[in-house]
Amino acid sequence: MSVTEKLLRLFRVDQQIRGLKSRVDSAERYLKQQDAQLEQLNAKREALIIQARQLEAAVHNNEAEMGALDARIATLRDKLNAATSNKEYTALLTDVNTQKADKGEIEERSLEALTQLDDVRAAQNEVEEQLAERGKIREVALADRDTRAAEVKDRLEELQGERKEAASDVPADTMQVFEYETNRLGGEAMAAIEEHSRRHMEFSCGACQVLQPMETISTLLGATAPVTQCVSCGAILYVEEALRESMTSSKR
């Protein structure tokens, strides 16, 4: 078995591992999306709670101020009724009117704060409904992730054992190249040669579709083909068995 064939065996095990992991990974990503949305909703809820408390405090303070003004106005009215001079009466009446004006401003602020408080509480109710709904979706996502993980667990362990065995059969320097290209090419470290025209000797890399020199094809068809990479994308090239048999038989 050539080094390329050993790599191909490893590559195909890796493909199966990635395929199984992708099922779990997609479920994991969806679960994380739900967690992120729940986190955003919780942050929004906390902000609304703080806002509601501030508005409640403002309403309470306004009510206290209006109560104090009512008491002040009542006292002034008593003094007004007991006034003994026109000057005193006028001064007390001016003070009463000033207190009434101040109370009117506070009433307006209080009404505005109450309106805002109603809006905030309505927003809180809406967020609570969204949290409840999102929580249900998150529960389903969690169950789906756990189910998928359980389904692939045993087969994944088998494949990990197969990968370890296949990797041990690959020379260390070649393994370094394979791992590097795997990381660089997103897992697709190897690519099959594709035949476009045998008559015109046109064969390309299955990954990037760039035509390869015939010397490369001849090398790969050899019994002990060394590790050969695409002249364009750097993927490690190999020849599928059907194409190899077709080409070698046509030479006989």
PDB file of N, CA and C in Angstrom, residues 135-209:
ATOM      1  N   GLY A 135     -37.992  29.583  26.070  1.00  0.00           N
ATOM      2  CA  GLY A 135     -37.562  28.515  26.975  1.00  0.00           C
ATOM      3  C   GLY A 135     -38.024  27.148  26.487  1.00  0.00           C
ATOM      4  N   LYS A 136     -39.247  27.096  25.946  1.00  0.00           N
ATOM      5  CA  LYS A 136     -39.754  25.827  25.398  1.00  0.00           C
ATOM      6  C   LYS A 136     -38.929  25.391  24.189  1.00  0.00           C
ATOM      7  N   ILE A 137     -38.594  26.369  23.329  1.00  0.00           N
ATOM      8  CA  ILE A 137     -37.788  26.052  22.147  1.00  0.00           C
ATOM      9  C   ILE A 137     -36.410  25.561  22.575  1.00  0.00           C
ATOM     10  N   ARG A 138     -35.872  26.175  23.611  1.00  0.00           N
ATOM     11  CA  ARG A 138     -34.549  25.777  24.107  1.00  0.00           C
ATOM     12  C   ARG A 138     -34.569  24.351  24.657  1.00  0.00           C
ATOM     13  N   GLU A 139     -35.653  23.976  25.334  1.00  0.00           N
ATOM     14  CA  GLU A 139     -35.785  22.616  25.857  1.00  0.00           C
ATOM     15  C   GLU A 139     -35.785  21.589  24.723  1.00  0.00           C
ATOM     16  N   VAL A 140     -36.493  21.914  23.649  1.00  0.00           N
ATOM     17  CA  VAL A 140     -36.532  21.021  22.483  1.00  0.00           C
ATOM     18  C   VAL A 140     -35.144  20.927  21.852  1.00  0.00           C
ATOM     19  N   ALA A 141     -34.456  22.076  21.742  1.00  0.00           N
ATOM     20  CA  ALA A 141     -33.113  22.103  21.156  1.00  0.00           C
ATOM     21  C   ALA A 141     -32.138  21.285  21.985  1.00  0.00           C
ATOM     22  N   LEU A 142     -32.241  21.377  23.299  1.00  0.00           N
ATOM     23  CA  LEU A 142     -31.367  20.613  24.190  1.00  0.00           C
ATOM     24  C   LEU A 142     -31.610  19.116  24.047  1.00  0.00           C
ATOM     25  N   ALA A 143     -32.878  18.735  23.995  1.00  0.00           N
ATOM     26  CA  ALA A 143     -33.219  17.315  23.841  1.00  0.00           C
ATOM     27  C   ALA A 143     -32.711  16.785  22.502  1.00  0.00           C
ATOM     28  N   ASP A 144     -32.834  17.594  21.451  1.00  0.00           N
ATOM     29  CA  ASP A 144     -32.368  17.185  20.124  1.00  0.00           C
ATOM     30  C   ASP A 144     -30.856  17.015  20.117  1.00  0.00           C
ATOM     31  N   ARG A 145     -30.139  17.951  20.753  1.00  0.00           N
ATOM     32  CA  ARG A 145     -28.678  17.853  20.812  1.00  0.00           C
ATOM     33  C   ARG A 145     -28.248  16.592  21.555  1.00  0.00           C
ATOM     34  N   ASP A 146     -28.889  16.327  22.689  1.00  0.00           N
ATOM     35  CA  ASP A 146     -28.543  15.146  23.488  1.00  0.00           C
ATOM     36  C   ASP A 146     -28.873  13.850  22.755  1.00  0.00           C
ATOM     37  N   THR A 147     -29.997  13.852  22.041  1.00  0.00           N
ATOM     38  CA  THR A 147     -30.395  12.661  21.283  1.00  0.00           C
ATOM     39  C   THR A 147     -29.391  12.359  20.178  1.00  0.00           C
ATOM     40  N   ARG A 148     -29.002  13.389  19.441  1.00  0.00           N
ATOM     41  CA  ARG A 148     -28.026  13.199  18.358  1.00  0.00           C
ATOM     42  C   ARG A 148     -26.684  12.727  18.901  1.00  0.00           C
ATOM     43  N   ALA A 149     -26.264  13.319  20.024  1.00  0.00           N
ATOM     44  CA  ALA A 149     -24.985  12.930  20.617  1.00  0.00           C
ATOM     45  C   ALA A 149     -25.009  11.463  21.034  1.00  0.00           C
ATOM     46  N   ALA A 150     -26.131  11.022  21.595  1.00  0.00           N
ATOM     47  CA  ALA A 150     -26.256   9.625  22.018  1.00  0.00           C
ATOM     48  C   ALA A 150     -26.267   8.681  20.820  1.00  0.00           C
ATOM     49  N   GLU A 151     -26.907   9.119  19.724  1.00  0.00           N
ATOM     50  CA  GLU A 151     -27.015   8.269  18.534  1.00  0.00           C
ATOM     51  C   GLU A 151     -25.651   7.993  17.892  1.00  0.00           C
ATOM     52  N   VAL A 152     -24.768   8.976  17.903  1.00  0.00           N
ATOM     53  CA  VAL A 152     -23.487   8.813  17.200  1.00  0.00           C
ATOM     54  C   VAL A 152     -22.348   8.392  18.129  1.00  0.00           C
ATOM     55  N   LYS A 153     -22.612   8.357  19.431  1.00  0.00           N
ATOM     56  CA  LYS A 153     -21.545   8.123  20.408  1.00  0.00           C
ATOM     57  C   LYS A 153     -20.759   6.848  20.127  1.00  0.00           C
ATOM     58  N   ASP A 154     -21.449   5.725  20.014  1.00  0.00           N
ATOM     59  CA  ASP A 154     -20.761   4.439  19.838  1.00  0.00           C
ATOM     60  C   ASP A 154     -19.999   4.385  18.520  1.00  0.00           C
ATOM     61  N   ARG A 155     -20.662   4.817  17.443  1.00  0.00           N
ATOM     62  CA  ARG A 155     -19.998   4.774  16.135  1.00  0.00           C
ATOM     63  C   ARG A 155     -18.821   5.732  16.100  1.00  0.00           C
ATOM     64  N   LEU A 156     -18.947   6.856  16.764  1.00  0.00           N
ATOM     65  CA  LEU A 156     -17.861   7.825  16.804  1.00  0.00           C
ATOM     66  C   LEU A 156     -16.646   7.246  17.527  1.00  0.00           C
ATOM     67  N   GLU A 157     -16.889   6.513  18.597  1.00  0.00           N
ATOM     68  CA  GLU A 157     -15.789   5.881  19.327  1.00  0.00           C
ATOM     69  C   GLU A 157     -15.095   4.832  18.454  1.00  0.00           C
ATOM     70  N   GLU A 158     -15.894   4.096  17.680  1.00  0.00           N
ATOM     71  CA  GLU A 158     -15.314   3.097  16.765  1.00  0.00           C
ATOM     72  C   GLU A 158     -14.423   3.777  15.735  1.00  0.00           C
ATOM     73  N   LEU A 159     -14.929   4.851  15.164  1.00  0.00           N
ATOM     74  CA  LEU A 159     -14.174   5.568  14.135  1.00  0.00           C
ATOM     75  C   LEU A 159     -12.910   6.208  14.711  1.00  0.00           C
ATOM     76  N   GLN A 160     -12.974   6.683  15.927  1.00  0.00           N
ATOM     77  CA  GLN A 160     -11.781   7.255  16.549  1.00  0.00           C
ATOM     78  C   GLN A 160     -10.700   6.193  16.686  1.00  0.00           C
ATOM     79  N   GLY A 161     -11.133   4.955  17.004  1.00  0.00           N
ATOM     80  CA  GLY A 161     -10.179   3.855  17.073  1.00  0.00           C
ATOM     81  C   GLY A 161      -9.592   3.539  15.705  1.00  0.00           C
ATOM     82  N   GLU A 162     -10.457   3.548  14.675  1.00  0.00           N
ATOM     83  CA  GLU A 162      -9.990   3.302  13.310  1.00  0.00           C
ATOM     84  C   GLU A 162      -9.026   4.396  12.860  1.00  0.00           C
ATOM     85  N   ARG A 163      -9.323   5.619  13.244  1.00  0.00           N
ATOM     86  CA  ARG A 163      -8.450   6.727  12.844  1.00  0.00           C
ATOM     87  C   ARG A 163      -7.071   6.597  13.489  1.00  0.00           C
ATOM     88  N   LYS A 164      -7.071   6.237  14.750  1.00  0.00           N
ATOM     89  CA  LYS A 164      -5.793   6.076  15.453  1.00  0.00           C
ATOM     90  C   LYS A 164      -4.941   5.010  14.769  1.00  0.00           C
ATOM     91  N   GLU A 165      -5.596   3.921  14.389  1.00  0.00           N
ATOM     92  CA  GLU A 165      -4.878   2.832  13.707  1.00  0.00           C
ATOM     93  C   GLU A 165      -4.373   3.292  12.341  1.00  0.00           C
ATOM     94  N   ALA A 166      -5.229   3.978  11.582  1.00  0.00           N
ATOM     95  CA  ALA A 166      -4.839   4.443  10.250  1.00  0.00           C
ATOM     96  C   ALA A 166      -3.716   5.467  10.338  1.00  0.00           C
ATOM     97  N   ALA A 167      -3.777   6.365  11.315  1.00  0.00           N
ATOM     98  CA  ALA A 167      -2.756   7.398  11.464  1.00  0.00           C
ATOM     99  C   ALA A 167      -1.404   6.804  11.839  1.00  0.00           C
ATOM    100  N   SER A 168      -1.424   5.731  12.603  1.00  0.00           N
ATOM    101  CA  SER A 168      -0.161   5.103  13.030  1.00  0.00           C
ATOM    102  C   SER A 168       0.585   4.489  11.861  1.00  0.00           C
ATOM    103  N   ASP A 169      -0.118   4.263  10.761  1.00  0.00           N
ATOM    104  CA  ASP A 169       0.492   3.637   9.584  1.00  0.00           C
ATOM    105  C   ASP A 169       1.071   4.673   8.616  1.00  0.00           C
ATOM    106  N   VAL A 170       0.866   5.971   8.927  1.00  0.00           N
ATOM    107  CA  VAL A 170       1.341   7.046   8.048  1.00  0.00           C
ATOM    108  C   VAL A 170       2.644   7.613   8.609  1.00  0.00           C
ATOM    109  N   PRO A 171       3.685   7.783   7.765  1.00  0.00           N
ATOM    110  CA  PRO A 171       4.946   8.375   8.233  1.00  0.00           C
ATOM    111  C   PRO A 171       4.711   9.734   8.888  1.00  0.00           C
ATOM    112  N   ALA A 172       5.530  10.061   9.897  1.00  0.00           N
ATOM    113  CA  ALA A 172       5.344  11.281  10.678  1.00  0.00           C
ATOM    114  C   ALA A 172       5.383  12.545   9.832  1.00  0.00           C
ATOM    115  N   ASP A 173       6.343  12.619   8.886  1.00  0.00           N
ATOM    116  CA  ASP A 173       6.450  13.830   8.068  1.00  0.00           C
ATOM    117  C   ASP A 173       5.237  13.994   7.159  1.00  0.00           C
ATOM    118  N   THR A 174       4.733  12.874   6.635  1.00  0.00           N
ATOM    119  CA  THR A 174       3.542  12.916   5.787  1.00  0.00           C
ATOM    120  C   THR A 174       2.317  13.292   6.614  1.00  0.00           C
ATOM    121  N   MET A 175       2.290  12.800   7.842  1.00  0.00           N
ATOM    122  CA  MET A 175       1.169  13.107   8.735  1.00  0.00           C
ATOM    123  C   MET A 175       1.106  14.602   9.020  1.00  0.00           C
ATOM    124  N   GLN A 176       2.260  15.218   9.139  1.00  0.00           N
ATOM    125  CA  GLN A 176       2.303  16.661   9.380  1.00  0.00           C
ATOM    126  C   GLN A 176       1.692  17.432   8.207  1.00  0.00           C
ATOM    127  N   VAL A 177       2.038  16.988   6.989  1.00  0.00           N
ATOM    128  CA  VAL A 177       1.486  17.625   5.790  1.00  0.00           C
ATOM    129  C   VAL A 177      -0.030  17.448   5.760  1.00  0.00           C
ATOM    130  N   PHE A 178      -0.471  16.244   6.055  1.00  0.00           N
ATOM    131  CA  PHE A 178      -1.900  15.938   6.028  1.00  0.00           C
ATOM    132  C   PHE A 178      -2.665  16.796   7.044  1.00  0.00           C
ATOM    133  N   GLU A 179      -2.153  16.877   8.260  1.00  0.00           N
ATOM    134  CA  GLU A 179      -2.822  17.661   9.307  1.00  0.00           C
ATOM    135  C   GLU A 179      -2.854  19.146   8.936  1.00  0.00           C
ATOM    136  N   TYR A 180      -1.756  19.612   8.366  1.00  0.00           N
ATOM    137  CA  TYR A 180      -1.683  21.021   7.969  1.00  0.00           C
ATOM    138  C   TYR A 180      -2.730  21.332   6.911  1.00  0.00           C
ATOM    139  N   GLU A 181      -2.793  20.487   5.881  1.00  0.00           N
ATOM    140  CA  GLU A 181      -3.752  20.716   4.800  1.00  0.00           C
ATOM    141  C   GLU A 181      -5.188  20.519   5.283  1.00  0.00           C
ATOM    142  N   THR A 182      -5.390  19.623   6.227  1.00  0.00           N
ATOM    143  CA  THR A 182      -6.725  19.424   6.792  1.00  0.00           C
ATOM    144  C   THR A 182      -7.215  20.700   7.460  1.00  0.00           C
ATOM    145  N   ASN A 183      -6.353  21.316   8.250  1.00  0.00           N
ATOM    146  CA  ASN A 183      -6.716  22.567   8.922  1.00  0.00           C
ATOM    147  C   ASN A 183      -6.890  23.706   7.913  1.00  0.00           C
ATOM    148  N   ARG A 184      -5.992  23.763   6.952  1.00  0.00           N
ATOM    149  CA  ARG A 184      -6.026  24.867   5.991  1.00  0.00           C
ATOM    150  C   ARG A 184      -7.228  24.786   5.070  1.00  0.00           C
ATOM    151  N   LEU A 185      -7.599  23.566   4.683  1.00  0.00           N
ATOM    152  CA  LEU A 185      -8.668  23.379   3.701  1.00  0.00           C
ATOM    153  C   LEU A 185      -9.998  22.988   4.339  1.00  0.00           C
ATOM    154  N   GLY A 186     -10.119  23.206   5.632  1.00  0.00           N
ATOM    155  CA  GLY A 186     -11.400  22.936   6.286  1.00  0.00           C
ATOM    156  C   GLY A 186     -11.802  21.482   6.287  1.00  0.00           C
ATOM    157  N   GLY A 187     -10.828  20.594   6.429  1.00  0.00           N
ATOM    158  CA  GLY A 187     -11.115  19.165   6.493  1.00  0.00           C
ATOM    159  C   GLY A 187     -10.934  18.435   5.179  1.00  0.00           C
ATOM    160  N   GLU A 188     -10.988  19.152   4.062  1.00  0.00           N
ATOM    161  CA  GLU A 188     -10.885  18.508   2.753  1.00  0.00           C
ATOM    162  C   GLU A 188      -9.428  18.516   2.291  1.00  0.00           C
ATOM    163  N   ALA A 189      -8.602  17.739   2.972  1.00  0.00           N
ATOM    164  CA  ALA A 189      -7.163  17.730   2.678  1.00  0.00           C
ATOM    165  C   ALA A 189      -6.835  16.998   1.379  1.00  0.00           C
ATOM    166  N   MET A 190      -7.728  16.101   0.948  1.00  0.00           N
ATOM    167  CA  MET A 190      -7.448  15.309  -0.249  1.00  0.00           C
ATOM    168  C   MET A 190      -8.520  15.528  -1.313  1.00  0.00           C
ATOM    169  N   ALA A 191      -8.119  15.368  -2.561  1.00  0.00           N
ATOM    170  CA  ALA A 191      -9.046  15.549  -3.676  1.00  0.00           C
ATOM    171  C   ALA A 191      -8.755  14.523  -4.754  1.00  0.00           C
ATOM    172  N   ALA A 192      -9.800  13.953  -5.341  1.00  0.00           N
ATOM    173  CA  ALA A 192      -9.642  12.960  -6.401  1.00  0.00           C
ATOM    174  C   ALA A 192      -9.355  13.650  -7.738  1.00  0.00           C
ATOM    175  N   ILE A 193      -8.578  12.992  -8.554  1.00  0.00           N
ATOM    176  CA  ILE A 193      -8.339  13.463  -9.923  1.00  0.00           C
ATOM    177  C   ILE A 193      -9.604  13.227 -10.745  1.00  0.00           C
ATOM    178  N   GLU A 194     -10.007  14.237 -11.506  1.00  0.00           N
ATOM    179  CA  GLU A 194     -11.184  14.111 -12.364  1.00  0.00           C
ATOM    180  C   GLU A 194     -10.758  14.141 -13.835  1.00  0.00           C
ATOM    181  N   GLU A 195     -11.317  13.223 -14.606  1.00  0.00           N
ATOM    182  CA  GLU A 195     -10.982  13.119 -16.026  1.00  0.00           C
ATOM    183  C   GLU A 195     -11.935  13.974 -16.853  1.00  0.00           C
ATOM    184  N   HIS A 196     -11.371  14.858 -17.675  1.00  0.00           N
ATOM    185  CA  HIS A 196     -12.181  15.686 -18.570  1.00  0.00           C
ATOM    186  C   HIS A 196     -12.074  15.188 -20.016  1.00  0.00           C
ATOM    187  N   SER A 197     -10.856  14.895 -20.434  1.00  0.00           N
ATOM    188  CA  SER A 197     -10.641  14.385 -21.787  1.00  0.00           C
ATOM    189  C   SER A 197      -9.344  13.579 -21.799  1.00  0.00           C
ATOM    190  N   ARG A 198      -9.511  12.254 -21.938  1.00  0.00           N
ATOM    191  CA  ARG A 198      -8.307  11.416 -21.987  1.00  0.00           C
ATOM    192  C   ARG A 198      -7.554  11.655 -23.286  1.00  0.00           C
ATOM    193  N   ARG A 199      -8.325  11.906 -24.332  1.00  0.00           N
ATOM    194  CA  ARG A 199      -7.704  12.124 -25.640  1.00  0.00           C
ATOM    195  C   ARG A 199      -6.795  13.346 -25.622  1.00  0.00           C
ATOM    196  N   HIS A 200      -7.283  14.407 -24.943  1.00  0.00           N
ATOM    197  CA  HIS A 200      -6.484  15.626 -24.875  1.00  0.00           C
ATOM    198  C   HIS A 200      -5.646  15.699 -23.598  1.00  0.00           C
ATOM    199  N   MET A 201      -5.675  14.609 -22.854  1.00  0.00           N
ATOM    200  CA  MET A 201      -4.893  14.494 -21.613  1.00  0.00           C
ATOM    201  C   MET A 201      -5.232  15.624 -20.643  1.00  0.00           C
ATOM    202  N   GLU A 202      -6.550  15.813 -20.427  1.00  0.00           N
ATOM    203  CA  GLU A 202      -7.007  16.845 -19.518  1.00  0.00           C
ATOM    204  C   GLU A 202      -7.581  16.205 -18.257  1.00  0.00           C
ATOM    205  N   PHE A 203      -6.855  16.379 -17.174  1.00  0.00           N
ATOM    206  CA  PHE A 203      -7.248  15.853 -15.873  1.00  0.00           C
ATOM    207  C   PHE A 203      -7.104  16.991 -14.855  1.00  0.00           C
ATOM    208  N   SER A 204      -8.109  17.123 -13.979  1.00  0.00           N
ATOM    209  CA  SER A 204      -8.075  18.256 -13.042  1.00  0.00           C
ATOM    210  C   SER A 204      -8.161  17.791 -11.595  1.00  0.00           C
ATOM    211  N   CYS A 205      -7.842  18.726 -10.710  1.00  0.00           N
ATOM    212  CA  CYS A 205      -8.002  18.516  -9.270  1.00  0.00           C
ATOM    213  C   CYS A 205      -9.493  18.581  -8.939  1.00  0.00           C
ATOM    214  N   GLY A 206      -9.995  17.591  -8.221  1.00  0.00           N
ATOM    215  CA  GLY A 206     -11.415  17.562  -7.883  1.00  0.00           C
ATOM    216  C   GLY A 206     -11.843  18.650  -6.929  1.00  0.00           C
ATOM    217  N   ALA A 207     -10.872  19.300  -6.288  1.00  0.00           N
ATOM    218  CA  ALA A 207     -11.214  20.368  -5.342  1.00  0.00           C
ATOM    219  C   ALA A 207     -11.335  21.718  -6.020  1.00  0.00           C
ATOM    220  N   CYS A 208     -10.325  22.087  -6.827  1.00  0.00           N
ATOM    221  CA  CYS A 208     -10.315  23.432  -7.422  1.00  0.00           C
ATOM    222  C   CYS A 208     -10.525  23.419  -8.935  1.00  0.00           C
ATOM    223  N   GLN A 209     -10.572  22.227  -9.551  1.00  0.00           N
ATOM    224  CA  GLN A 209     -10.819  22.068 -10.986  1.00  0.00           C
ATOM    225  C   GLN A 209      -9.693  22.591 -11.877  1.00  0.00           C
TER     226      GLN A 209
END
